[in-house]
XYZ file of C-alpha atoms in Angstrom:
583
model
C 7.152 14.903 -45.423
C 5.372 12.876 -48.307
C 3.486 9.997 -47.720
C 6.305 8.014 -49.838
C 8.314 8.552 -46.897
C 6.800 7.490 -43.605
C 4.701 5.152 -44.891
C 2.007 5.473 -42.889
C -1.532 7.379 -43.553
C -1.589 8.127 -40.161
C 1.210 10.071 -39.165
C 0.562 11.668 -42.891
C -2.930 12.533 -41.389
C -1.640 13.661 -38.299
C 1.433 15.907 -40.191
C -1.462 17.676 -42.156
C -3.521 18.556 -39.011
C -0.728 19.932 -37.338
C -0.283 17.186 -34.669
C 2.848 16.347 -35.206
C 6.263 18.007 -36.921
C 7.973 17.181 -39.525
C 11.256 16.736 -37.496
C 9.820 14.505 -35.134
C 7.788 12.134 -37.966
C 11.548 11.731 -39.695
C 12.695 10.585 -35.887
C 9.806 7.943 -36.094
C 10.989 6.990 -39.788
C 14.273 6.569 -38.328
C 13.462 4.670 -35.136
C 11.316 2.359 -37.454
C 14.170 1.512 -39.725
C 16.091 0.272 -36.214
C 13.975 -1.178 -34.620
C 11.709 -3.546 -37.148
C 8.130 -1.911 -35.322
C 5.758 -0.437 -37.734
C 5.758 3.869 -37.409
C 2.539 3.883 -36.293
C 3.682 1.439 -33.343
C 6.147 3.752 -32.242
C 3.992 6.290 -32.456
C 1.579 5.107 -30.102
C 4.145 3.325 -27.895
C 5.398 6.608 -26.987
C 2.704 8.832 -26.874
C 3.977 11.562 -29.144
C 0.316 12.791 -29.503
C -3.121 12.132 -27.671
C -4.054 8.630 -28.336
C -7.240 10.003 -29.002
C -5.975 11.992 -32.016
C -4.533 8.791 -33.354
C -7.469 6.735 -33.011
C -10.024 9.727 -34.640
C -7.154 9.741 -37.109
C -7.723 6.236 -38.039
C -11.742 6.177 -37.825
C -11.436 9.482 -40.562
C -8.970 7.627 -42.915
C -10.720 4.047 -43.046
C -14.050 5.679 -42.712
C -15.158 3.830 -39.358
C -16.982 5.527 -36.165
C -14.931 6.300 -33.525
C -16.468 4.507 -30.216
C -15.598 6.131 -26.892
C -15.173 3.314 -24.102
C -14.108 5.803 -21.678
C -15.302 4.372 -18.579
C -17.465 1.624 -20.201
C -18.680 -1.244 -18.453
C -19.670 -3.977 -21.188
C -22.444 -6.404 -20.233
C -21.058 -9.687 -19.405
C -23.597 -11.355 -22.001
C -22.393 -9.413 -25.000
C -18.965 -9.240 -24.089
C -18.631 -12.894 -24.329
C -19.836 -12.926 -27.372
C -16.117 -13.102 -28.529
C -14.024 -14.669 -26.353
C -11.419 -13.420 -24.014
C -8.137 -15.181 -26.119
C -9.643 -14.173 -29.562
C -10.114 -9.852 -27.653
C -7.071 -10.112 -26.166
C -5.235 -11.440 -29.274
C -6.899 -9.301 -31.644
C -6.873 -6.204 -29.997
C -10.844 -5.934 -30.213
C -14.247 -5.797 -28.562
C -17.683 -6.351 -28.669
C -19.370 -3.264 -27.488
C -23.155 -3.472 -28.246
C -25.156 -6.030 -30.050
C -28.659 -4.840 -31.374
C -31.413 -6.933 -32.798
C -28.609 -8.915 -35.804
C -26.178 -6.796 -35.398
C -22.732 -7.099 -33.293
C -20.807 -3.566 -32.638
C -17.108 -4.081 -32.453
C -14.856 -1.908 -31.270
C -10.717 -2.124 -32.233
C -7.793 -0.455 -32.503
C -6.262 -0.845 -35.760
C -9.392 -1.391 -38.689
C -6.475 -2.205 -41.130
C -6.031 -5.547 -39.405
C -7.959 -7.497 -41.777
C -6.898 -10.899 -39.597
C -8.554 -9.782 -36.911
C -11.930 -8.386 -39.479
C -12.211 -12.120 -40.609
C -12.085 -13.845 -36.578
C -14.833 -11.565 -35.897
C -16.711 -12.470 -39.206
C -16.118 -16.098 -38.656
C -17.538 -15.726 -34.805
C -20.519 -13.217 -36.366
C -21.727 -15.625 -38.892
C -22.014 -18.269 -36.188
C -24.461 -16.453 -33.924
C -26.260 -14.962 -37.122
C -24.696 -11.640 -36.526
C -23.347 -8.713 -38.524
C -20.324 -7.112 -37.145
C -20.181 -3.188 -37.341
C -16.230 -2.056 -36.808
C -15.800 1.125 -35.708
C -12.230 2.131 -33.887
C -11.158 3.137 -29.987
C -7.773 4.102 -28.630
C -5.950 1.315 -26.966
C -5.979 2.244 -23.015
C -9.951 1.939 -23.007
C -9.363 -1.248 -25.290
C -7.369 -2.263 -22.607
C -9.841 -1.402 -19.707
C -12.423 -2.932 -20.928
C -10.244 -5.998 -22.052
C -9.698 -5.803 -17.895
C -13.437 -6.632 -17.197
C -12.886 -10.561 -18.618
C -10.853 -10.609 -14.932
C -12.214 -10.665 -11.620
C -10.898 -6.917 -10.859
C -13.599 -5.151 -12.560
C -16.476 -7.606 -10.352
C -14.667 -7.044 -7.214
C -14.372 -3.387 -7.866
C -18.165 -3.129 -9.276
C -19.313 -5.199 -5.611
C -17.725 -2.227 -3.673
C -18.820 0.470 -5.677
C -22.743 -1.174 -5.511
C -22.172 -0.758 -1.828
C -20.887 2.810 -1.979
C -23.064 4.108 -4.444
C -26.299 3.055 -1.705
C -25.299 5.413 0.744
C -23.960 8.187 -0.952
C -25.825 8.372 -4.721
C -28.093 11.676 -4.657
C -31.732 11.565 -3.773
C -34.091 13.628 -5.521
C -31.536 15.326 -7.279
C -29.817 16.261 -3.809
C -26.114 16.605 -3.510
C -24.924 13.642 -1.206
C -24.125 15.111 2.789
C -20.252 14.975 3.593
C -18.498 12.221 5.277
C -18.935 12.500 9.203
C -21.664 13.033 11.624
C -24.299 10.747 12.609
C -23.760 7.020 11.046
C -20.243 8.285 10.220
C -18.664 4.536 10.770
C -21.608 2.936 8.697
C -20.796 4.880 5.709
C -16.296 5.009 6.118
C -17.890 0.949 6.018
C -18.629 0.967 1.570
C -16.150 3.280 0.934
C -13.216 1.499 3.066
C -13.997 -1.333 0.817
C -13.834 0.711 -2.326
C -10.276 2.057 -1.443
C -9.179 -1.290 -0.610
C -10.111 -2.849 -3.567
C -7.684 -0.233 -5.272
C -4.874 -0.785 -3.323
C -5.130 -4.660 -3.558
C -5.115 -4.010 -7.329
C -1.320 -2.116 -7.065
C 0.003 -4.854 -4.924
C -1.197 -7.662 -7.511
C -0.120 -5.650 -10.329
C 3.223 -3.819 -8.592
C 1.553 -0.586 -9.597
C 4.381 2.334 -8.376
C 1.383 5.181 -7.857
C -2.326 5.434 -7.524
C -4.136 8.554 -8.777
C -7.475 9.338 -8.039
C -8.460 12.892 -9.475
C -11.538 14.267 -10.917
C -12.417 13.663 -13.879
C -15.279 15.107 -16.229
C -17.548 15.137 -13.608
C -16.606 11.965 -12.896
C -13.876 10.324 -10.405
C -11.083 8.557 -12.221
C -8.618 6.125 -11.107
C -5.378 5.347 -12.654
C -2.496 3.404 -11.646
C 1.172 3.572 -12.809
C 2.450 0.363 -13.412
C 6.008 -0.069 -15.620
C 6.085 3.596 -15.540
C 2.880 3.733 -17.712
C -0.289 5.222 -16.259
C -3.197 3.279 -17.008
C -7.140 4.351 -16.297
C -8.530 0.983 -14.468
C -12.129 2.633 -13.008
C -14.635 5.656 -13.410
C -16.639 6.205 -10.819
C -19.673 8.594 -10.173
C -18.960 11.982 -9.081
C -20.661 11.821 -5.782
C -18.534 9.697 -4.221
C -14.798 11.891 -5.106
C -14.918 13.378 -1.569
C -16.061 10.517 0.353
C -12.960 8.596 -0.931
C -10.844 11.503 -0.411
C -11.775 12.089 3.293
C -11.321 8.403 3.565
C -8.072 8.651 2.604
C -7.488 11.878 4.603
C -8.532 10.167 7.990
C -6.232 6.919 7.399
C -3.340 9.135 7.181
C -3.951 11.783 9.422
C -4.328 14.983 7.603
C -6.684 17.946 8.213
C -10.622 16.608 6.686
C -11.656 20.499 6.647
C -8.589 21.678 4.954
C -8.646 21.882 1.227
C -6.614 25.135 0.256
C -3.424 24.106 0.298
C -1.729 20.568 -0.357
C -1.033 18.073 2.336
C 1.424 14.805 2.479
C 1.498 12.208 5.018
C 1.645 8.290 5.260
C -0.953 5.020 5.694
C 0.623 1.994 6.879
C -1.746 -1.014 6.160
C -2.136 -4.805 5.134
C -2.659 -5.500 1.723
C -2.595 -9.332 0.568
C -0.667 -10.193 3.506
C 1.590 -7.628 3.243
C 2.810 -4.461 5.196
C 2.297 -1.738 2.562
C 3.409 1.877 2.986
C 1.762 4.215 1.022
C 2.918 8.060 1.001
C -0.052 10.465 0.567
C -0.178 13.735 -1.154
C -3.324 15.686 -1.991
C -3.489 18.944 -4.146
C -6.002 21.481 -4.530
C -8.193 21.809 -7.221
C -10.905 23.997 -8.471
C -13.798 23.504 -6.014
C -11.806 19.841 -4.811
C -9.107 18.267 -4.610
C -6.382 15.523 -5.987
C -5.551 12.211 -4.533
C -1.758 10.846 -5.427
C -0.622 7.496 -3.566
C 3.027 5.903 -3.845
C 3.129 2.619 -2.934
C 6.003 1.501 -0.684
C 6.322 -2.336 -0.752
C 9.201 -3.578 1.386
C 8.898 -6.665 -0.378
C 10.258 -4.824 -3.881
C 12.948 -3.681 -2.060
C 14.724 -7.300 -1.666
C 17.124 -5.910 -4.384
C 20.517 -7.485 -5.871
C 22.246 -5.528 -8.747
C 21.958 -8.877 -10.631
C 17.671 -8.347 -10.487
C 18.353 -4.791 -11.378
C 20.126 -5.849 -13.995
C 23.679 -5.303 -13.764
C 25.946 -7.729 -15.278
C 29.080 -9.409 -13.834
C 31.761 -7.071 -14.887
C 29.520 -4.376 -13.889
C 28.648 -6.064 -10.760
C 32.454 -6.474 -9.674
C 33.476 -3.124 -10.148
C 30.657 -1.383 -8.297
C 31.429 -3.877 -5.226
C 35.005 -3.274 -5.730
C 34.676 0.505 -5.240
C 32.055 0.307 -2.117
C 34.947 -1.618 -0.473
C 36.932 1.479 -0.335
C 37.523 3.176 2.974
C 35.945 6.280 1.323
C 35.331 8.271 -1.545
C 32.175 9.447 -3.925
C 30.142 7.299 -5.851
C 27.310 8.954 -7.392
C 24.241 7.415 -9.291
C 23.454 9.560 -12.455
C 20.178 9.864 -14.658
C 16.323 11.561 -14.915
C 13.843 11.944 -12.199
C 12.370 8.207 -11.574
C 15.473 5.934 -13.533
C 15.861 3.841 -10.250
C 19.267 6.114 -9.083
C 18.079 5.701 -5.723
C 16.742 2.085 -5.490
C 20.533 1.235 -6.475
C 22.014 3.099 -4.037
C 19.527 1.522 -2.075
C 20.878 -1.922 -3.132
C 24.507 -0.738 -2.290
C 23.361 0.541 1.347
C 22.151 -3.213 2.059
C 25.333 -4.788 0.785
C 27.518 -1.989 3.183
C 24.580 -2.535 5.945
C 26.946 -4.575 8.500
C 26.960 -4.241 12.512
C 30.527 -2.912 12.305
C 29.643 0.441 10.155
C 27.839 3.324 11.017
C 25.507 4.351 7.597
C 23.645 7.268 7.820
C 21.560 8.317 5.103
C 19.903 12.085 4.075
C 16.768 11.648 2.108
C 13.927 13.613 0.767
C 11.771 11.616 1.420
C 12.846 8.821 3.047
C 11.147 5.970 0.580
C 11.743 3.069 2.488
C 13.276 1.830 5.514
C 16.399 -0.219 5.933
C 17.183 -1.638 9.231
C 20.506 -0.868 10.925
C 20.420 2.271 8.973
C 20.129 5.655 10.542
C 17.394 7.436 8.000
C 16.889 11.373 7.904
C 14.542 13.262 6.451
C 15.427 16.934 5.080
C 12.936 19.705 5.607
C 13.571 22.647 4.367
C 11.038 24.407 5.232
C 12.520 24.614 8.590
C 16.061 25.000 7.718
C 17.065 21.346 7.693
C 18.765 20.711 4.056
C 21.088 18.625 2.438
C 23.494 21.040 3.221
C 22.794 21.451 6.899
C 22.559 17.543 6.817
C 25.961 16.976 6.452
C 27.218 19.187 8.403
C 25.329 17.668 11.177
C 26.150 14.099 10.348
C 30.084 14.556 9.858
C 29.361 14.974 14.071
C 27.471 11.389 14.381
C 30.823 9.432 13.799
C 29.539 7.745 10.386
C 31.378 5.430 8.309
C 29.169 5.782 4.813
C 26.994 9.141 4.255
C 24.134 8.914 1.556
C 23.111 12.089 0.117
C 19.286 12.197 -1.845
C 20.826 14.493 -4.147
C 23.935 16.867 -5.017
C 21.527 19.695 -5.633
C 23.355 23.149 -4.702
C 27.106 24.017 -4.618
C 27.298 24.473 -0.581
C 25.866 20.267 -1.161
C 28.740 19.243 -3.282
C 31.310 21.132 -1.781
C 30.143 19.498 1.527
C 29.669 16.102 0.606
C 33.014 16.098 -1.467
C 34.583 17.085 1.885
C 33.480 14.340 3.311
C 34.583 11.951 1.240
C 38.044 13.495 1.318
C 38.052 12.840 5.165
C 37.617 9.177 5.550
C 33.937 8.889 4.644
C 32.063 6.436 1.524
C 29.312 9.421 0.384
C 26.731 8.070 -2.037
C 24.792 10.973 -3.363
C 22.552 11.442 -7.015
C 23.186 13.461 -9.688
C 21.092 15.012 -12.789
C 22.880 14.764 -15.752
C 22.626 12.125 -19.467
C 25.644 9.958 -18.972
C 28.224 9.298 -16.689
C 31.010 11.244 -18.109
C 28.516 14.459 -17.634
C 28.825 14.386 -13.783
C 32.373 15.061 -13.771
C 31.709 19.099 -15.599
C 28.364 18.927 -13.927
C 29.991 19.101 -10.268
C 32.601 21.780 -12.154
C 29.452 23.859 -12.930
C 28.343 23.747 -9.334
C 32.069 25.177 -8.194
C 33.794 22.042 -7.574
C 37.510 21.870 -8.116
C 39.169 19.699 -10.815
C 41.395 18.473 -8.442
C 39.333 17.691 -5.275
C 36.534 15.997 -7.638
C 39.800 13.740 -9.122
C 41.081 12.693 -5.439
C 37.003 11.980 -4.238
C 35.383 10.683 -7.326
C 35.870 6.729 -7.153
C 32.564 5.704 -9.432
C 29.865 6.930 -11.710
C 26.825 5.172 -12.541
C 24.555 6.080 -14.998
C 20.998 4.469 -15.670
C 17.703 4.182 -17.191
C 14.888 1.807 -17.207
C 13.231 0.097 -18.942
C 10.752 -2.136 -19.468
C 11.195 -6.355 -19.356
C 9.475 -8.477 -21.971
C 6.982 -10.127 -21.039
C 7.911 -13.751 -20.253
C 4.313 -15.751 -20.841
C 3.695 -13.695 -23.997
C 7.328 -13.083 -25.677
C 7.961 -14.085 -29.267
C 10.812 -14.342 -31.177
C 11.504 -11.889 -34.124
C 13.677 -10.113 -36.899
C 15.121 -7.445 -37.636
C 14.837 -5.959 -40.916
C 18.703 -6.203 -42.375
C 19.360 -2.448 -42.069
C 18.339 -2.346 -38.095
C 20.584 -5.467 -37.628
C 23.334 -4.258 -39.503
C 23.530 -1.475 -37.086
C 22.644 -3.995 -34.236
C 25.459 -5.593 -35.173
C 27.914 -2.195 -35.980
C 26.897 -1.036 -32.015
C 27.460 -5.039 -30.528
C 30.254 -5.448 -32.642
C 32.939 -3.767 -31.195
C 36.012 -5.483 -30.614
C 36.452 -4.005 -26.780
C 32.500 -5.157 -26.162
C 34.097 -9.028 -26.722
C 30.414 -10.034 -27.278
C 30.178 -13.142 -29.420
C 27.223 -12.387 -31.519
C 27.203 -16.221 -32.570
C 25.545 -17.069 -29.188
C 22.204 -14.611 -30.672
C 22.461 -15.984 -34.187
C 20.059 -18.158 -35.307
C 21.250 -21.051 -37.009
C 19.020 -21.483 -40.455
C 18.697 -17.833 -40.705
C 22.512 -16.779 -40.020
C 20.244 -13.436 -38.359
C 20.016 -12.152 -35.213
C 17.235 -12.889 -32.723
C 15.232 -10.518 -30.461
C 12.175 -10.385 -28.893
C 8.868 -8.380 -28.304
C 5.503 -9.244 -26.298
C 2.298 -9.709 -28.056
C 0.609 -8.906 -25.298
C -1.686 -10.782 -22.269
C -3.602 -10.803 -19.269
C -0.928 -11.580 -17.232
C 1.266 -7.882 -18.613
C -1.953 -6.408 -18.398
C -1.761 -6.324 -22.663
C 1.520 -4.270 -22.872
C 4.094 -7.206 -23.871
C 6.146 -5.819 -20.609
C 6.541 -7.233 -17.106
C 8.662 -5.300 -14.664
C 11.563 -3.029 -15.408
C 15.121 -3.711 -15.302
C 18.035 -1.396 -15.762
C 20.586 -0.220 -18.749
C 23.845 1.521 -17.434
C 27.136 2.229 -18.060
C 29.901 2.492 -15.633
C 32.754 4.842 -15.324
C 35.581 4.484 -13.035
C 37.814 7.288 -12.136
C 41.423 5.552 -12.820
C 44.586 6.968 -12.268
C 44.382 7.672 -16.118
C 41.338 9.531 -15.626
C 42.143 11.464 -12.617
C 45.000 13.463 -14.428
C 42.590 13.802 -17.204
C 40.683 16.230 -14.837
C 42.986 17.497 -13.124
C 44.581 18.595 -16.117
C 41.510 20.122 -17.244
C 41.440 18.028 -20.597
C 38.963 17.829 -23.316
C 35.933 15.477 -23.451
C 37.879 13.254 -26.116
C 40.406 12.612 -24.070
C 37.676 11.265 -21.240
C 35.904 9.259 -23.795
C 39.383 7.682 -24.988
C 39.927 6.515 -21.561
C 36.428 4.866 -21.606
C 37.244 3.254 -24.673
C 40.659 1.813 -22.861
C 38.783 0.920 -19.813
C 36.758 -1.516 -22.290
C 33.407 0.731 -20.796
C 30.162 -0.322 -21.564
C 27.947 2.590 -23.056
C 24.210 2.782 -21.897
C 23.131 2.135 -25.299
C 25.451 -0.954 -25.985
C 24.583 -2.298 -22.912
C 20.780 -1.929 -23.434
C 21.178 -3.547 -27.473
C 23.094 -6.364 -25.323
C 20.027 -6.508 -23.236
C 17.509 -6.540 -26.161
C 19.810 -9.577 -28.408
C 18.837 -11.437 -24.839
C 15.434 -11.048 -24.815
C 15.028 -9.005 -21.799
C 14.163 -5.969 -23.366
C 13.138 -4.499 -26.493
C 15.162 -2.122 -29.129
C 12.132 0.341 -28.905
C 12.409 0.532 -25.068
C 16.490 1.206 -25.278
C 16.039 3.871 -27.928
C 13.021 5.867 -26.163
C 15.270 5.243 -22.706
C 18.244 6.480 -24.096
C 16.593 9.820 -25.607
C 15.706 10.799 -21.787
C-alpha cells in the first residue's frame, strides 16, 4: 500500500519492516475515514503492533533519539521544569537537563504546537530543548509522578528496599525466620500501597510479574493494562510470599499454580481480592482481581441499557420461567448483567440459586455454588443437583457442553427462570450455537424467552471531553446507520445548529482518566426476543434472513446502532464501538 494511501509515514514505515499487513493497514484507512481519528491514532489506540515499534518508528523517520522511560523516576526539580498542565496537555516530558540544555521526551515529534510550548518555557530558563521520542504508556507513567501515587509508593519501597537490598553483593535471605514480623512490616506497606491505588482508580486486576530482572507492576483499569511501578529484583519474592501468607496458600510451593482469596480494608472499604499465582522459570507470577462490592450496586440504566431495552429485559424476568442467556467474548460484562438481573429477582418469596465458576461476588439471599471439576462437580452435575433444592430461578456461569444445555433447557421447560452465558458475536448466533451443541429446534423455541448480546466499552471522559466533527464521509454513514426509519432516532436533537453537522465527542486526556480520555465502561447491546414470529422461525428450521427480518419487524436495535447512538451522545466514542464490535 503506497504512501498516497494511508497517509501516514508511519504505518508506511511499519508496512516496509514487516510489522504490519497490508490488509490490516487498509482496515486502519478505513476505520480512519469513519471515525475522524488520525491512522496513526488508531493505530496506537489499539495496539496492532508493540508500541515500542511505533515509537522507534517515529524517532527513525523524524530523525530524533528514542528515550526509554521504562521504569524512570524523574527528579522532582527537573520535572517541574515544565509544568504538569503544559506535560499533560502536550503529551511531553522533561527527562534530563544538563549544564544549558533541557532533554524532552514526547510522543509524537510532528506536533510542532507542542515543539514551540517547550521552546517558549526553554528560552525562559536559558535552556535548549533536545526532543527525542518515547512510547505513550511510559509517557504516561512518568506523567503519574506529578501525583502523590508515585511519593507514597517511593516512601514504601525506601522502607522495603532497607531490609531486603543485597549486601556485599549477597542475595537477600527469604521471608521468614528470625525478625520475620519486622520485615512482612515494609513490605505489607508496599502491597498496600498497590491495592489502595486499584480502589482509587477502579483498577479490575493487579499484576505483579517479573520483569527484566526487575519486578513490574501493572494494573488493568478500563480493560487497558497499564505499568504504574518497577521495582528492584530483590524484593519479587518477598512481595510474593506476602501475598501467599494473606491468602493462605503453600509459601514453599512454587511448581505448580495456586488460587485463593484476601479479604481486607482498603479506603474504608471491604475489598475481595481473588489470588492466582503461576510458575515461572526459577519464580513465580502474581495476578490479583479485585472484587469491590461497592461496583456491584448495578442498575441496567448505569450499565447502560436504555428504556426500551430496559422494559423488555424486566418484562421477560417476570416470566414464571424460561431461558435468558447473556451473549458475547470472555470479559464483555455477560455476567455482571446477569448479576444485575439476580438483584432485581432477589426477593424473600423466591428461591435463586446460582452455579458459578468462580463465584465473583456475593449477593445476599442468594444461594452461590461454586463448580469444581476437578472433583466431579460441573455445570452439568450442578443442575442436576439443584433441580432437587426446590429453586425458583437457576443461574448457570456458562452453557459450555451439550449434557449443560440439554440440562439447563430442561429446566426451564419445567417451571424454572435459568440464566446461563453463551459464546457467540450477536444475539441471533445463540439460537444455531445451542443447535451445534445438540439442542432441538423445537425445545430451544418453547425455552428461549431472551437474548442479550454485549460489549464494552469505554466512557468519555467527563472533566476532559470535547466536542468534535466528523469528516462528511464518516457522518454520512453516521447518519446512513442512525437513520433508519425503525431506529425513530431524531438526529435533529445531535445536530448542531450553525453547522447543520453532527456532534460527538472524544477525551483529550487528564489526570483524573489517568491520560486516556476514558472513565469507566458502559455497555452496547442489542436485544432479541423470541416472539411467537420467531419461534416458528426455528422450529421450522428457517434461514438466517428470515431471523433477521423478524428483527427488523421487532424494530431491534443492532449492537452497532446502538453503540453510534451511544457515541452521537457523548458517552462513547466511534473508535471504541468499531474496535468493540470487531470482537
Amino acid at each position: 500500500m503506497a504512501e498516497k494511501e494511508t497517509k501516514s509515514p508511519i504505518v508506511d514505515y511499519l508496512l516496509k519492516q514487516g510489522k504490519i499487513s497490508a490488509e490490516r493497514a487498509k482496515e486502519l484507512v478505513e476505520d480512519a475515514k469513519k471515525t475522524g481519528l488520525l491512522v496513526d491514532e488508531i493505530l496506537e489506540e489499539r495496539r496492532i503492533v508493540p508500541e515500542l515499534d511505533i515509537a522507534k518508528a517515529r524517532a527513525e523517520i523524524f530523525k530524533v533519539p528514542y528515550i526509554d522511560l521504562y521504569g524512570q523516576t524523574i527528579k522532582d526539580d527537573v520535572k517541574k521544569l515544565i509544568p504538569q498542565e503544559i506535560a499533560e496537555n502536550y503529551k511531553l516530558v522533561a527527562v534530563e537537563k544538563k549544564d544549558n540544555t533541557l532533554k524532552v521526551a514526547m510522543i509524537n515529534p510532528a506536533d510542532f504546537k507542542a515543539r514551540e510550548a517547550v521552546d517558549f518555557i526553554a528560552r525562559q530558563k536559558k535552556l535548549k530543548p533536545l526532543f527525542g521520542v518515547t512510547t505513550a504508556s511510559a509517557l504516561k507513567n512518568v506523567l503519574a509522578q506529578y501525583t502523590g501515587f508515585t511519593e507514597e509508593l517511593e516512601e514504601a519501597m525506601g522502607a522495603a528496599e532497607a531490609r531486603f537490598a543485597p549486601v556485599s553483593g549477597l542475595p537477600s535471605p527469604p521471608l521468614g525466620g528470625v525478625g520475620e514480623e519486622e520485615k512482612i512490616a515494609p513490605v505489607s506497606r508496599l502491597f498496600a500501597s498497590f491495592l489502595k491505588y486499584a480502589v482509587d482508580n477502579n483498577a479490575s486486576d493487579i499484576h505483579i510479574e517479573p520483569y527484566m530482572g526487575k519486578t513490574r507492576v501493572r494494573f488493568r483499569v478500563d480493560g487497558i493494562l497499564h505499568d504504574k511501578a518497577i521495582l528492584p529484583g530483590y524484593l519479587h519474592s518477598a512481595i510474593v510470599s506476602r501475598i501467599k501468607v494473606m491468602s493462605n496458600l503453600r509459601l514453599d510451593e512454587t511448581r505448580v499454580p495456586q488460587d485463593g482469596r484476601i479479604r481486607t480494608i482498603i479506603s474504608d472499604r471491604e475489598i475481595d481480592l481473588r489470588v492466582s499465582t503461576l510458575p515461572l522459570l526459577g519464580t513465580e507470577k502474581v495476578s490479583l482481581r479485585v472484587l469491590d462490592p461497592a461496583k456491584m450496586d448495578f442498575t441496567l440504566e448505569n450499565l447502560g441499557f436504555e428504556k426500551e431495552g430496559i422494559e423488555i429485559i424486566k418484562r421477560n424476568l417476570e416470566q414464571p420461567h424460561g431461558m435468558m442467556l447473556a451473549t458475547g467474548p470472555t470479559g464483555c460484562g455477560k455476567t455482571t448483567t446477569l448479576y444485575t438481573c439476580l438483584k432485581m429477582l432477589n426477593r424473600v418469596e423466591v428461591n435463586i440459586m446460582t452455579l458459578e465458576d468462580p463465584i465473583e461476588y456475593r449477593i445476599e439471599g442468594v444461594n452461590q455454588s461454586q463448580v469444581r471439576p476437578e472433583i466431579g462437580y460441573t455445570f452439568a452435575s450442578g443442575i442436576r443437583s439443584f433441580v432437587r433444592q426446590d429453586p425458583d430461578i437457576i443461574m448457570v456461569g456458562e452453557i459450555r457442553d451439550n449434557e449443560t444445555v440439554e440440562l439447563a433447557i430442561h429446566a426451564a421447560l419445567t417451571g424454572h427462570l435459568v440464566l446461563s452465558t453463551l459464546h457467540t458475536n450477536n444475539a441471533l448466533g445463540a439460537i444455531p450455537r445451542l443447535i451445534d451443541m445438540k439442542a432441538e429446534p423445537f425445545l430451544i423455541a418453547s425455552c428461549l424467552n431472551l437474548v442479550i448480546a454485549q460489549r464494552l466499552v469505554r466512557r468519555v471522559c467527563e472533566r476532559c471531553r470535547q466536542q468534535i466533527f466528523l469528516p462528511e464521509e464518516a457522518e454520512k454513514e453516521a447518519r446512513e446507520v442512525l437513520g433508519k426509519p425503525y431506529l425513530n432516532i431524531n438526529l435533529d436533537e445531535y445536530t448542531d445548529e450553525k453547522t447543520g453537522r453532527l456532534k460527538f465527542y472524544r477525551g483529550t486526556g487528564c489526570p483524573y482518566c489517568l491520560h486516556e480520555g476514558y472513565k469507566g465502561r458502559v455497555s452496547i447491546y442489542e436485544i432479541l426476543e423470541i416472539t411467537p414470529q420467531m419461534q416458528n422461525i426455528v422450529t421450522g428450521g428457517r434461514q438466517r434472513d428470515d431471523m433477521e427480518q423478524e428483527t427488523k419487524r421487532q424494530k431491534m436495535m443492532t449492537m452497532l446502532e446502538n453503540g453510534y447512538l451511544k457515541a452521537l451522545k457523548g458517552i462513547t466514542t466511534l473508535e471504541e464501538v468499531l474496535r468493540a464490535a470487531r470482537e
